[in-house]
């Protein structure tokens, strides 16, 4: 017989491990597509990320004198590393992935006190760190070269790319957002910059230059809808983030179409869909209430659009998320549910008999 | 009828199928019955019998004492063999004052007073008869029913709500009593309505009990009693939730249903009321669901108050596998017990023997702030924020987040993926808070006493000084007079 326990004497069949596992399942289609699209180097990078995170977390938790097994088994470290991996350029060198993963789980998470304590989304914090520290490695994109296609790097080539930082000739390419940004600085208008470079269908499906798991908008959307259906996340933050990008894009595009890209271009570019369904829904660093999550998501969207449009970087999701992370406690302080029997200010409702 | 929206709530696996089709059966007469003096909220009843007395079924054993209390009657005829401490049906199992009755096997009733036309009784008379019968709320809160009737009548009730929600998993005792004794229940409801002069009478039943709804509807046909189907959701059986879904009204924080003109009673209580008014029978038995994955034959039994729980388990053919946990009541708010010799009391709705799989308990892991608990809370609280305050002993912070509004329904604990025992935190903090408030009151009382003492001392000293001054003045006046007299003499 168990010792005396408090009610409830029943529990929903859920656990943190199951939650994390479900998110990993949702990420899998887009990840597999990324593997296929960019070949063996992408797979190497993904593997390095995961291994670095697991080993790094085990060492740090052990140093703290805590039990390692439960920490590794909750799956949060693997999820963080996976999210970071899919946001990296597929041909980045191994140490980018390793450094990023270690930064994410050690500095981004364990230094704050471990799971549930961190202020910033660890994957995004790592990505921002890498982007600022290693701008060259973090913005060297390649054109898609699907596994089995003529110019896809073989397995041995892939080892050379990932582990010896040997670039492959003739494959360098710019991401769509980067290309447009560059063209802008050269004074080229949007219509010319996009001509022959942007096909909405490609963007939707994902066969374009970009991070290994960010390009397949459709598959990411599918994963996101799966998470909503499984009640792991709610629609509030994702929809709000998409709106936060689409609304200003629509308005400014209507004002000057040659200078401000339209909503579809923004929605299907960069890491927006990944961010909307897998990053801003991070429970730890987002607000508690549905309204709070909506505000948070919308803020992430608007910030993303602002950075992309006027900022120094072509992509803004990671920066936007980190900026909004700092506002999460503030949002939580002001956005609270109304308590039963009280008004919004917490004052008891007045007695009102009869109906 | 239009229903109003509720927020939060959870949908635990019902498991009602285990016992829902089991007809209510009477238990064989137990050899010994253990009747605690306190089976209600309030002061324990005072015994009016002594060891060695022979009592008849329904005879008063202990009388209500004080303003909030309820009487206790003999569940069968027999001899009082002991009066003293006996383990209570409580997680602690600590002994409480209990009357032990050895049955004589005759189950002979005391002379009872039947009423031919109970509807002719006055509201006061109905409440008085309910009080005499020792009826308490059978939904679990065990508040003395007569007191609730009197309070409601004096504060004016618009709507009488009969709670047939039974939202706790496993429990089917209310379902069965509504199916099998709908006529008596409706009569009881109408009597309660008279007692409180209610203008509207609603019976709320969850939609997972279609047979009970049909039976109650048929019984209520032609009366003012309206049977309403409600969605199945936990905690629908909670007073606040059932009022909200049926009337759209909220009880102001810190208030009672009467403040908004509503009275809520359980359907099983209505049956007890009917029995008491029409036949003069006190509350000496109740329907109990015996269920759980570890029980061989789940069932619904009519058990005499004081029956050892073990006899109910035996009646259900014992266990199919060792129980991981024994629970009195439902799994969401019930209490664990370890001693199966403890008695069934007026508030016992279920005896559950749960398997480890049913409990689904795991080690707690860190909170990931997923806010599942926020979505589940029917009151609109932020359980994760309250828990994080309590963890660092910041009780004031937890109160600011609404700790005192928590109804301890357990929805947050149920859904938490980190398996954090949230309600446990809140109950602990509430206890701590009550302790602090008591200490504060005590401190204030001590301060008042000390102030009074200081004032008394000061007053005595002042009076003493004044008296001394008076004496001095008198002496001086005397001396002055003497001197003046002497001077006069000299002048003369």
Coordinates of N, CA, C and O in Angstrom, one line a residue, chain B residues 36-190:
Chain B
X36 N -20.1 7.0 14.5 CA -19.4 8.2 15.0 C -20.4 9.3 15.4 O -21.4 9.4 14.8
X37 N -20.0 10.1 16.4 CA -20.9 11.2 16.9 C -20.9 12.3 15.9 O -21.8 13.1 15.9
X38 N -19.8 12.4 15.2 CA -19.8 13.6 14.2 C -19.7 13.1 12.8 O -18.7 12.5 12.3
X39 N -20.8 13.2 12.1 CA -20.9 12.8 10.7 C -21.3 14.0 9.8 O -21.9 13.9 8.8
X40 N -21.0 15.2 10.3 CA -21.5 16.4 9.7 C -20.5 17.5 10.0 O -19.6 17.4 10.9
X41 N -20.6 18.6 9.2 CA -19.8 19.8 9.5 C -20.4 20.4 10.8 O -21.6 20.5 10.9
X42 N -19.6 20.8 11.7 CA -20.1 21.5 12.9 C -19.7 20.7 14.2 O -18.8 19.9 14.2
X43 N -20.5 21.0 15.3 CA -20.1 20.4 16.5 C -20.6 18.9 16.6 O -21.7 18.6 16.1
X44 N -19.9 18.0 17.3 CA -20.3 16.6 17.4 C -21.6 16.6 18.2 O -21.9 17.4 19.1
X45 N -22.4 15.5 17.9 CA -23.6 15.3 18.7 C -23.3 14.8 20.1 O -22.3 14.2 20.3
X46 N -24.2 15.0 21.1 CA -24.0 14.6 22.4 C -24.8 13.3 22.7 O -26.0 13.3 22.4
X47 N -24.1 12.3 23.2 CA -24.8 11.0 23.4 C -26.0 11.1 24.4 O -25.9 11.8 25.3
X48 N -27.1 10.4 24.1 CA -28.2 10.4 25.0 C -28.5 8.9 25.5 O -29.5 8.6 26.1
X49 N -27.6 8.0 25.1 CA -27.7 6.6 25.6 C -26.4 6.3 26.3 O -25.4 7.0 26.3
X50 N -26.4 5.1 27.0 CA -25.2 4.7 27.7 C -25.0 3.2 27.4 O -25.9 2.5 26.9
X51 N -23.8 2.8 27.7 CA -23.4 1.4 27.4 C -24.4 0.5 28.2 O -24.7 0.7 29.3
X52 N -24.8 -0.6 27.5 CA -25.8 -1.5 28.1 C -27.2 -1.3 27.7 O -28.0 -2.1 27.8
X53 N -27.5 0.0 27.2 CA -28.8 0.3 26.7 C -29.2 -0.6 25.5 O -28.4 -0.8 24.7
X54 N -30.5 -1.0 25.5 CA -31.0 -1.6 24.3 C -31.8 -0.5 23.5 O -32.6 0.2 24.1
X55 N -31.5 -0.4 22.2 CA -32.1 0.6 21.4 C -32.8 0.0 20.3 O -32.5 -1.1 19.8
X56 N -33.8 0.8 19.7 CA -34.5 0.3 18.6 C -34.0 1.0 17.3 O -33.4 2.1 17.4
X57 N -34.2 0.5 16.2 CA -33.8 1.1 14.9 C -34.5 2.5 14.8 O -35.7 2.6 15.0
X58 N -33.7 3.5 14.5 CA -34.2 4.8 14.4 C -34.2 5.6 15.7 O -34.6 6.8 15.7
X59 N -33.9 5.0 16.8 CA -33.9 5.7 18.1 C -32.7 6.7 18.1 O -31.6 6.4 17.6
X60 N -32.9 7.8 18.8 CA -31.9 8.8 18.9 C -30.7 8.3 19.8 O -31.0 7.8 20.9
X61 N -29.5 8.3 19.2 CA -28.3 8.0 20.0 C -27.6 9.2 20.5 O -27.1 9.1 21.6
X62 N -27.6 10.2 19.7 CA -26.9 11.4 20.2 C -27.6 12.6 19.5 O -27.9 12.6 18.4
X63 N -27.8 13.6 20.4 CA -28.5 14.8 19.9 C -27.6 15.9 19.4 O -26.5 16.1 19.9
X64 N -28.2 16.7 18.4 CA -27.4 17.8 17.9 C -27.1 18.8 19.0 O -27.8 19.0 20.0
X65 N -25.9 19.4 18.9 CA -25.4 20.2 19.9 C -24.9 21.5 19.3 O -24.0 21.5 18.5
X66 N -25.4 22.6 19.7 CA -25.0 23.9 19.2 C -25.7 24.3 17.9 O -26.7 23.6 17.5
X67 N -25.3 25.4 17.3 CA -26.1 25.9 16.1 C -25.9 25.1 14.9 O -26.8 24.8 14.1
X68 N -24.6 24.6 14.6 CA -24.4 23.8 13.4 C -24.0 22.4 13.9 O -22.9 22.1 14.4
X69 N -25.0 21.5 13.8 CA -24.8 20.2 14.3 C -26.0 19.3 13.8 O -26.9 19.8 13.2
X70 N -25.9 18.0 14.0 CA -26.9 17.1 13.5 C -27.0 15.9 14.4 O -25.9 15.4 14.9
X71 N -28.2 15.4 14.5 CA -28.4 14.2 15.4 C -27.9 12.9 14.7 O -27.8 12.8 13.5
X72 N -27.7 11.9 15.6 CA -27.3 10.6 15.1 C -28.3 9.5 15.7 O -28.6 9.6 16.9
X73 N -28.7 8.6 14.8 CA -29.7 7.6 15.3 C -29.2 6.2 15.1 O -28.2 6.0 14.4
X74 N -29.9 5.3 15.8 CA -29.5 3.9 15.8 C -29.8 3.3 14.4 O -31.0 3.3 14.0
X75 N -28.8 2.7 13.7 CA -29.1 2.2 12.4 C -29.9 0.9 12.4 O -30.5 0.5 11.4
X76 N -29.9 0.2 13.5 CA -30.7 -1.0 13.7 C -31.0 -1.2 15.2 O -30.5 -0.4 16.0
X77 N -31.7 -2.2 15.5 CA -32.0 -2.5 16.9 C -30.9 -3.3 17.5 O -30.3 -4.2 16.8
X78 N -30.6 -3.1 18.8 CA -29.5 -3.9 19.4 C -29.1 -3.2 20.7 O -29.7 -2.3 21.3
X79 N -27.9 -3.6 21.2 CA -27.4 -3.1 22.5 C -26.1 -2.3 22.3 O -25.3 -2.6 21.4
X80 N -26.1 -1.2 23.0 CA -24.9 -0.4 23.0 C -23.8 -1.1 23.8 O -23.9 -1.4 25.0
X81 N -22.7 -1.5 23.1 CA -21.7 -2.3 23.8 C -20.5 -1.5 24.1 O -19.7 -1.9 24.9
X82 N -20.3 -0.3 23.5 CA -19.1 0.5 23.8 C -19.4 1.9 23.4 O -20.2 2.2 22.4
X83 N -18.8 2.8 24.1 CA -18.9 4.3 23.7 C -17.5 4.8 23.9 O -17.0 4.9 25.1
X84 N -16.8 5.1 22.9 CA -15.4 5.6 23.0 C -14.8 5.8 21.7 O -15.5 5.9 20.7
X85 N -13.5 5.8 21.7 CA -12.8 6.1 20.4 C -12.7 4.9 19.5 O -12.5 3.8 19.9
X86 N -12.9 5.2 18.2 CA -12.8 4.2 17.2 C -12.3 4.8 15.9 O -12.6 6.0 15.7
X87 N -11.4 4.1 15.1 CA -10.8 4.8 13.9 C -11.9 5.4 13.0 O -12.9 4.8 12.8
X88 N -11.6 6.6 12.6 CA -12.5 7.4 11.8 C -12.2 7.1 10.3 O -11.1 6.7 9.9
X89 N -13.3 7.2 9.4 CA -13.1 7.1 8.0 C -12.4 8.3 7.4 O -12.9 9.2 6.8
X90 N -11.1 8.4 7.7 CA -10.3 9.6 7.4 C -8.9 9.1 7.1 O -8.5 8.1 7.6
X91 N -8.1 9.8 6.2 CA -6.8 9.3 5.9 C -5.9 9.0 7.1 O -5.1 8.1 7.1
X92 N -6.1 9.8 8.2 CA -5.3 9.6 9.4 C -5.7 8.3 10.1 O -4.9 7.7 10.8
X93 N -7.0 8.0 10.0 CA -7.5 6.8 10.7 C -7.5 7.1 12.2 O -7.7 6.2 13.0
X94 N -7.3 8.3 12.6 CA -7.2 8.6 14.1 C -8.6 8.3 14.7 O -9.6 8.5 14.1
X95 N -8.6 7.9 16.0 CA -9.8 7.5 16.6 C -10.7 8.8 16.9 O -10.2 9.8 17.2
X96 N -12.0 8.6 16.8 CA -13.0 9.6 17.1 C -14.1 9.0 18.0 O -14.3 7.8 18.0
X97 N -14.8 9.9 18.8 CA -15.8 9.3 19.7 C -16.9 8.6 18.8 O -17.4 9.2 17.9
X98 N -17.1 7.4 19.2 CA -18.0 6.5 18.4 C -18.9 5.6 19.3 O -18.4 5.2 20.3
X99 N -20.1 5.4 18.9 CA -21.0 4.5 19.7 C -21.0 3.2 19.0 O -21.3 3.1 17.7
X100 N -20.7 2.1 19.7 CA -20.7 0.8 19.0 C -22.0 0.1 19.4 O -22.3 0.0 20.6
X101 N -22.7 -0.4 18.4 CA -24.0 -1.0 18.6 C -23.9 -2.4 18.1 O -23.5 -2.7 17.0
X102 N -24.2 -3.4 19.0 CA -24.3 -4.8 18.6 C -25.7 -5.1 18.2 O -26.6 -5.0 19.0
X103 N -25.9 -5.5 17.0 CA -27.2 -5.8 16.4 C -27.8 -7.0 17.1 O -27.1 -8.0 17.4
X104 N -29.1 -6.9 17.3 CA -29.8 -8.1 17.9 C -30.4 -8.9 16.8 O -31.1 -9.9 17.1
X105 N -30.2 -8.5 15.6 CA -30.7 -9.3 14.4 C -32.1 -9.1 14.1 O -32.6 -9.6 13.1
X106 N -32.9 -8.3 14.9 CA -34.3 -8.2 14.7 C -34.6 -7.0 13.8 O -35.7 -6.9 13.2
X107 N -33.7 -6.0 13.8 CA -33.9 -4.8 13.0 C -35.3 -4.2 13.2 O -36.0 -3.9 12.3
X108 N -35.6 -4.0 14.5 CA -36.9 -3.6 14.9 C -37.0 -2.0 15.0 O -36.2 -1.4 15.7
X109 N -37.9 -1.4 14.2 CA -38.1 0.0 14.2 C -38.7 0.5 15.5 O -39.5 -0.1 16.1
X110 N -38.3 1.7 15.8 CA -39.0 2.5 16.9 C -40.3 3.0 16.3 O -40.4 3.0 15.1
X111 N -41.3 3.3 17.2 CA -42.5 3.8 16.6 C -42.3 5.1 15.9 O -41.6 6.0 16.5
X112 N -42.6 5.2 14.6 CA -42.4 6.4 13.9 C -43.7 7.1 13.5 O -44.8 6.4 13.4
X113 N -43.7 8.4 13.3 CA -44.9 9.1 13.0 C -45.0 9.4 11.5 O -44.2 10.2 11.0
X114 N -46.0 8.8 10.9 CA -46.1 9.0 9.4 C -47.0 10.2 9.2 O -47.9 10.5 10.1
X115 N -46.9 10.8 8.1 CA -47.7 12.0 7.7 C -48.4 11.7 6.4 O -47.8 11.3 5.5
X116 N -49.7 11.8 6.5 CA -50.5 11.4 5.3 C -50.4 12.4 4.2 O -50.2 12.1 3.0
X117 N -50.5 13.7 4.5 CA -50.3 14.7 3.5 C -49.2 15.7 3.8 O -49.4 16.7 4.4
X118 N -48.0 15.3 3.5 CA -46.8 16.1 3.8 C -46.9 17.5 3.2 O -46.3 18.4 3.8
X119 N -47.6 17.6 2.1 CA -47.6 18.9 1.4 C -48.4 20.0 2.2 O -48.4 21.1 1.9
X120 N -49.2 19.5 3.2 CA -50.0 20.4 4.0 C -49.1 21.0 5.2 O -49.6 21.9 5.9
X121 N -47.9 20.5 5.3 CA -47.1 20.9 6.4 C -46.6 22.3 6.2 O -46.4 22.7 5.0
X122 N -46.3 23.1 7.2 CA -45.8 24.4 7.1 C -44.3 24.3 6.8 O -43.6 23.3 7.1
X123 N -43.7 25.3 6.2 CA -42.3 25.3 5.9 C -41.4 25.1 7.1 O -40.5 24.3 7.1
X124 N -41.8 25.7 8.2 CA -41.1 25.6 9.5 C -41.1 24.1 10.0 O -40.2 23.6 10.5
X125 N -42.3 23.5 9.8 CA -42.6 22.2 10.3 C -41.7 21.2 9.5 O -41.1 20.3 10.0
X126 N -41.6 21.4 8.2 CA -40.8 20.6 7.3 C -39.3 20.6 7.8 O -38.7 19.6 8.0
X127 N -38.8 21.8 8.0 CA -37.4 22.0 8.4 C -37.2 21.4 9.7 O -36.2 20.7 10.0
X128 N -38.2 21.5 10.6 CA -38.0 20.9 12.0 C -38.0 19.4 11.9 O -37.1 18.8 12.6
X129 N -38.8 18.8 11.0 CA -38.8 17.3 10.9 C -37.4 16.9 10.2 O -36.9 15.8 10.6
X130 N -36.9 17.7 9.3 CA -35.6 17.3 8.7 C -34.5 17.4 9.8 O -33.7 16.5 9.8
X131 N -34.6 18.4 10.7 CA -33.6 18.5 11.7 C -33.7 17.3 12.6 O -32.7 16.7 13.0
X132 N -34.9 16.9 13.0 CA -35.1 15.7 13.9 C -34.5 14.5 13.3 O -34.0 13.6 14.0
X133 N -34.6 14.3 12.0 CA -34.2 13.1 11.3 C -32.7 13.1 11.1 O -32.1 12.1 10.6
X134 N -31.9 14.1 11.5 CA -30.5 14.1 11.4 C -30.0 14.1 10.0 O -29.0 13.4 9.7
X135 N -30.7 14.7 9.1 CA -30.3 14.7 7.7 C -29.2 15.7 7.4 O -29.3 16.9 7.8
X136 N -28.1 15.3 6.7 CA -27.1 16.2 6.3 C -27.0 16.1 4.8 O -27.5 15.2 4.2
X137 N -26.3 17.0 4.2 CA -26.1 17.0 2.7 C -25.4 15.8 2.3 O -24.2 15.5 2.7
X138 N -26.0 14.9 1.4 CA -25.4 13.7 1.1 C -24.5 13.8 -0.1 O -23.9 12.8 -0.5
X139 N -24.3 15.0 -0.6 CA -23.4 15.1 -1.8 C -21.9 15.1 -1.3 O -21.0 15.0 -2.2
X140 N -21.7 15.2 -0.1 CA -20.3 15.1 0.4 C -19.9 16.1 1.4 O -19.1 15.9 2.3
X141 N -20.6 17.3 1.3 CA -20.2 18.4 2.2 C -20.8 18.2 3.6 O -20.3 18.7 4.6
X142 N -21.8 17.3 3.8 CA -22.5 17.0 5.0 C -22.8 18.2 5.9 O -22.7 18.1 7.1
X143 N -23.3 19.2 5.3 CA -23.8 20.4 6.1 C -25.2 20.0 6.5 O -26.0 19.5 5.8
X144 N -25.6 20.3 7.8 CA -26.9 19.9 8.3 C -28.0 20.5 7.4 O -28.1 21.7 7.2
X145 N -28.9 19.6 6.9 CA -29.8 20.0 5.9 C -30.9 21.0 6.4 O -31.2 22.0 5.7
X146 N -31.3 20.8 7.6 CA -32.4 21.7 8.2 C -31.9 23.1 8.3 O -32.6 24.1 8.0
X147 N -30.6 23.2 8.7 CA -30.0 24.5 8.9 C -30.0 25.3 7.6 O -30.3 26.5 7.5
X148 N -29.7 24.6 6.5 CA -29.6 25.2 5.2 C -31.0 25.6 4.8 O -31.2 26.7 4.2
X149 N -32.0 24.8 5.1 CA -33.4 25.2 4.7 C -33.8 26.4 5.5 O -34.4 27.4 4.9
X150 N -33.5 26.5 6.8 CA -33.9 27.7 7.5 C -33.2 29.0 7.1 O -33.8 30.0 6.9
X151 N -31.9 28.8 6.8 CA -31.1 30.0 6.4 C -31.6 30.5 5.0 O -31.8 31.7 4.8
X152 N -32.0 29.5 4.1 CA -32.4 29.9 2.8 C -33.8 30.6 2.9 O -34.0 31.5 2.2
X153 N -34.7 30.0 3.7 CA -36.0 30.6 3.8 C -35.9 32.1 4.3 O -36.6 33.0 3.8
X154 N -35.0 32.3 5.3 CA -34.9 33.6 5.9 C -34.3 34.6 4.9 O -34.5 35.8 4.9
X155 N -33.5 34.1 4.0 CA -32.8 35.0 3.1 C -33.5 35.1 1.7 O -33.1 35.8 0.8
X156 N -34.6 34.3 1.5 CA -35.3 34.4 0.3 C -34.7 33.7 -0.9 O -33.8 34.2 -1.5
X157 N -35.2 32.5 -1.2 CA -34.7 31.8 -2.3 C -35.6 31.9 -3.6 O -36.8 31.7 -3.5
X158 N -35.0 32.2 -4.7 CA -35.7 32.2 -6.0 C -35.7 30.8 -6.6 O -36.7 30.3 -7.0
X159 N -34.4 30.3 -6.7 CA -34.2 29.0 -7.4 C -33.7 27.9 -6.5 O -32.7 28.1 -5.8
X160 N -34.4 26.8 -6.5 CA -33.9 25.6 -5.8 C -33.2 24.7 -6.9 O -33.9 24.4 -7.9
X161 N -31.9 24.4 -6.7 CA -31.3 23.6 -7.7 C -31.0 22.2 -7.0 O -30.4 22.2 -5.9
X162 N -31.4 21.1 -7.6 CA -31.2 19.8 -7.1 C -30.0 19.2 -7.9 O -30.1 19.2 -9.2
X163 N -29.0 18.9 -7.2 CA -27.7 18.4 -7.9 C -27.8 16.9 -8.1 O -27.7 16.1 -7.2
X164 N -27.9 16.6 -9.4 CA -27.8 15.2 -9.8 C -26.7 15.0 -10.8 O -26.7 14.2 -11.6
X165 N -25.7 15.9 -10.6 CA -24.6 16.0 -11.6 C -23.7 14.7 -11.5 O -23.5 14.0 -12.5
X166 N -23.4 14.4 -10.3 CA -22.5 13.2 -10.0 C -21.4 13.2 -11.0 O -21.3 12.3 -11.9
X167 N -20.5 14.2 -10.9 CA -19.4 14.3 -11.9 C -18.2 13.5 -11.6 O -17.3 13.3 -12.4
X168 N -18.1 13.0 -10.3 CA -16.9 12.2 -10.0 C -16.9 10.9 -10.7 O -18.0 10.2 -10.9
X169 N -15.8 10.5 -11.3 CA -15.7 9.2 -11.9 C -16.1 8.1 -10.9 O -16.1 8.3 -9.7
X170 N -16.5 6.9 -11.5 CA -16.8 5.7 -10.7 C -18.1 5.7 -10.0 O -18.9 4.8 -10.0
X171 N -18.5 6.9 -9.4 CA -19.7 6.9 -8.5 C -20.9 6.8 -9.4 O -21.1 7.5 -10.4
X172 N -21.8 6.0 -8.9 CA -23.1 5.8 -9.6 C -24.3 5.8 -8.6 O -25.4 5.4 -9.0
X173 N -24.0 6.1 -7.3 CA -25.0 6.0 -6.3 C -26.2 7.0 -6.6 O -27.3 6.6 -6.4
X174 N -25.8 8.2 -7.0 CA -26.9 9.1 -7.3 C -27.7 8.7 -8.6 O -28.9 8.9 -8.7
X175 N -26.9 8.2 -9.6 CA -27.5 7.8 -10.8 C -28.5 6.7 -10.5 O -29.7 6.7 -10.9
X176 N -28.1 5.7 -9.7 CA -29.0 4.6 -9.3 C -30.2 5.0 -8.5 O -31.4 4.6 -8.8
X177 N -30.0 5.9 -7.6 CA -31.1 6.3 -6.7 C -32.2 7.1 -7.5 O -33.4 7.0 -7.4
X178 N -31.6 7.9 -8.5 CA -32.6 8.6 -9.4 C -33.3 7.7 -10.3 O -34.5 7.9 -10.6
X179 N -32.7 6.6 -10.8 CA -33.4 5.6 -11.6 C -34.4 4.8 -10.8 O -35.5 4.6 -11.3
X180 N -34.1 4.5 -9.6 CA -34.9 3.5 -8.9 C -35.9 4.2 -7.9 O -36.8 3.5 -7.5
X181 N -35.6 5.4 -7.5 CA -36.5 6.0 -6.5 C -36.9 7.4 -6.9 O -36.9 8.3 -6.1
X182 N -37.1 7.6 -8.2 CA -37.4 8.9 -8.7 C -38.6 9.6 -8.1 O -38.6 10.7 -7.8
X183 N -39.6 8.7 -7.9 CA -40.9 9.2 -7.3 C -40.7 9.8 -5.9 O -41.1 11.0 -5.7
X184 N -40.0 9.1 -5.1 CA -39.7 9.6 -3.7 C -38.8 10.8 -3.8 O -39.0 11.8 -3.0
X185 N -37.9 10.8 -4.7 CA -37.0 12.0 -4.8 C -37.7 13.2 -5.2 O -37.6 14.3 -4.6
X186 N -38.6 13.1 -6.2 CA -39.4 14.3 -6.6 C -40.3 14.8 -5.5 O -40.4 16.0 -5.3
X187 N -40.8 13.8 -4.7 CA -41.7 14.3 -3.6 C -40.8 15.0 -2.6 O -41.2 16.1 -2.1
X188 N -39.6 14.5 -2.3 CA -38.7 15.2 -1.4 C -38.3 16.6 -1.9 O -38.2 17.5 -1.2
X189 N -38.1 16.7 -3.2 CA -37.7 17.9 -3.8 C -38.9 19.0 -3.6 O -38.6 20.1 -3.3
X190 N -40.1 18.5 -3.8 CA -41.2 19.4 -3.7 C -41.4 19.9 -2.3 O -41.8 21.0 -2.0

